Amino acid sequence: MTKAEGTATPPPPIVPWMEFQNQEMWEKALHLGRKVLWKGKTCIQRPGDDVTGIFLIREGVIKVSATSAEGVQRTLWFMGPGSILGEAALFAGQRNTHHIDAVEDCVAYEFSRSNVVDRLLVDHPDLGEALLTNLATKSYIMSTQVEESTFLSAHRRICRFLYGLCLSRNSPQISLSHSVIAELLGLHRVTVSNAIGDLKRRGLLEERGHDLVVADIGAIASLINSDI
DNA sequence: GCATTAATTCTGT
DNA sequence: ACAGAATTAATGC
């Protein structure tokens, strides 16, 4: 608790969107990796694929999702620059279990298992810590989603998501469609459309082109803890 | 390069 | 489930 007590600023909501700005620490290790490019809207990995290393995402955004046998998709989280893909499977000795798609053109660096274990972790404790931070973030995203989906109303979850995304991305602009948000939160698309329409009517949200812009972040924040 | 059409996606009821 | 608006892709000139 670094801040004063009186005005207890609640911790920012955990949202299923990973992104880390301090990427400088990775510069010293990039030579150990292999640069890879992923074209937008293409598949990166499917369930069952062998995991031979980890990927540091430097540019672009990818989507991690689970798919039922019938083909229904449930997005688990998005990953942006500074986040690491594949470390959970690598350390658990598991094959990949999710669908991973590039939603836009991406630049990443792949580090082999041996380079991670013998070089990164040994020579660069800060990178080891970054790996743990990445892993812990995924863990919190999943537990928070379970928690919110069982205890919170759809309306509140949408407000939490919009608010948390603004804070973590440090931008009021949200360029996600209603159906993408619905898949991410496990809600019906129409539920998301109605809730967002409601927030727009109240002036808390605005539409800029095809994007949403949070106009009154304070009001959205207050809605997180009070329904309707 | 530009204009039309066809297809697909997005939103609000 | 459906309709209108808005994008995007494809085609022809």
Short mmCIF file of N, CA and C in Angstrom, two decimals, chain A residues 12-19 78 157-176 180-181 184 212 214 217 220 224:
data_model
loop_
_atom_site.label_atom_id
_atom_site.label_comp_id
_atom_site.label_asym_id
_atom_site.label_seq_id
_atom_site.Cartn_x
_atom_site.Cartn_y
_atom_site.Cartn_z
N PRO A 12 -6.99 -1.62 -9.82
CA PRO A 12 -7.62 -1.69 -11.14
C PRO A 12 -8.09 -3.11 -11.41
N PRO A 13 -9.23 -3.24 -12.05
CA PRO A 13 -9.74 -4.58 -12.35
C PRO A 13 -8.76 -5.35 -13.23
N ILE A 14 -8.70 -6.63 -12.99
CA ILE A 14 -7.87 -7.49 -13.84
C ILE A 14 -8.69 -7.83 -15.08
N VAL A 15 -8.12 -7.56 -16.22
CA VAL A 15 -8.84 -7.83 -17.47
C VAL A 15 -8.08 -8.85 -18.31
N PRO A 16 -8.79 -9.58 -19.15
CA PRO A 16 -8.14 -10.61 -19.97
C PRO A 16 -7.39 -10.02 -21.15
N TRP A 17 -6.51 -9.10 -20.83
CA TRP A 17 -5.71 -8.46 -21.88
C TRP A 17 -4.31 -8.24 -21.32
N MET A 18 -3.32 -8.94 -21.85
CA MET A 18 -1.96 -8.84 -21.33
C MET A 18 -1.13 -7.93 -22.21
N GLU A 19 -0.45 -7.02 -21.56
CA GLU A 19 0.41 -6.11 -22.31
C GLU A 19 1.38 -5.50 -21.31
N PHE A 78 -6.40 -11.81 -24.62
CA PHE A 78 -5.60 -11.24 -25.70
C PHE A 78 -4.21 -10.96 -25.18
N ARG A 157 -19.79 -6.58 -15.22
CA ARG A 157 -18.58 -7.17 -15.81
C ARG A 157 -18.14 -6.37 -17.02
N ILE A 158 -19.11 -5.90 -17.78
CA ILE A 158 -18.75 -5.10 -18.95
C ILE A 158 -18.11 -3.78 -18.51
N CYS A 159 -18.67 -3.17 -17.49
CA CYS A 159 -18.08 -1.93 -16.97
C CYS A 159 -16.67 -2.17 -16.45
N ARG A 160 -16.50 -3.25 -15.72
CA ARG A 160 -15.16 -3.58 -15.21
C ARG A 160 -14.18 -3.77 -16.34
N PHE A 161 -14.64 -4.46 -17.37
CA PHE A 161 -13.77 -4.73 -18.50
C PHE A 161 -13.35 -3.42 -19.19
N LEU A 162 -14.33 -2.57 -19.47
CA LEU A 162 -14.03 -1.31 -20.16
C LEU A 162 -13.09 -0.46 -19.32
N TYR A 163 -13.40 -0.38 -18.03
CA TYR A 163 -12.58 0.43 -17.13
C TYR A 163 -11.17 -0.14 -17.00
N GLY A 164 -11.08 -1.43 -16.75
CA GLY A 164 -9.77 -2.05 -16.58
C GLY A 164 -8.93 -1.98 -17.85
N LEU A 165 -9.58 -2.12 -18.99
CA LEU A 165 -8.84 -2.08 -20.24
C LEU A 165 -8.27 -0.68 -20.49
N CYS A 166 -9.07 0.31 -20.15
CA CYS A 166 -8.59 1.70 -20.27
C CYS A 166 -7.36 1.92 -19.42
N LEU A 167 -7.41 1.44 -18.18
CA LEU A 167 -6.27 1.65 -17.28
C LEU A 167 -5.05 0.89 -17.76
N SER A 168 -5.24 -0.37 -18.10
CA SER A 168 -4.06 -1.17 -18.43
C SER A 168 -3.45 -0.76 -19.76
N ARG A 169 -4.28 -0.28 -20.68
CA ARG A 169 -3.73 0.14 -21.96
C ARG A 169 -3.43 1.63 -21.96
N ASN A 170 -3.88 2.29 -20.91
CA ASN A 170 -3.62 3.72 -20.77
C ASN A 170 -4.17 4.52 -21.95
N SER A 171 -5.36 4.11 -22.37
CA SER A 171 -6.01 4.81 -23.48
C SER A 171 -7.51 4.62 -23.36
N PRO A 172 -8.28 5.67 -23.60
CA PRO A 172 -9.74 5.55 -23.50
C PRO A 172 -10.35 4.89 -24.73
N GLN A 173 -9.53 4.64 -25.73
CA GLN A 173 -10.03 4.10 -26.98
C GLN A 173 -10.03 2.57 -26.96
N ILE A 174 -11.16 2.00 -27.31
CA ILE A 174 -11.29 0.55 -27.32
C ILE A 174 -11.78 0.11 -28.69
N SER A 175 -10.92 -0.56 -29.43
CA SER A 175 -11.30 -0.94 -30.79
C SER A 175 -11.64 -2.41 -30.86
N LEU A 176 -12.69 -2.78 -30.14
CA LEU A 176 -13.16 -4.17 -30.15
C LEU A 176 -14.64 -4.16 -30.49
N VAL A 180 -16.66 -9.52 -30.14
CA VAL A 180 -15.35 -9.88 -29.58
C VAL A 180 -15.37 -9.76 -28.06
N ILE A 181 -15.99 -8.68 -27.57
CA ILE A 181 -16.10 -8.51 -26.12
C ILE A 181 -16.95 -9.62 -25.52
N LEU A 184 -15.08 -12.74 -25.25
CA LEU A 184 -14.05 -12.62 -24.23
C LEU A 184 -14.61 -12.78 -22.82
N LEU A 212 -14.92 2.37 -29.74
CA LEU A 212 -15.56 2.94 -28.56
C LEU A 212 -14.55 3.83 -27.86
N VAL A 214 -14.14 5.75 -24.14
CA VAL A 214 -14.67 5.98 -22.80
C VAL A 214 -14.62 7.48 -22.51
N ILE A 217 -14.56 8.15 -17.52
CA ILE A 217 -13.99 6.96 -16.89
C ILE A 217 -14.35 6.89 -15.41
N ILE A 220 -17.79 5.35 -15.13
CA ILE A 220 -17.73 3.90 -15.40
C ILE A 220 -17.17 3.19 -14.18
N ILE A 224 -18.94 0.10 -11.46
CA ILE A 224 -18.41 -1.23 -11.21
C ILE A 224 -18.98 -1.82 -9.92
#
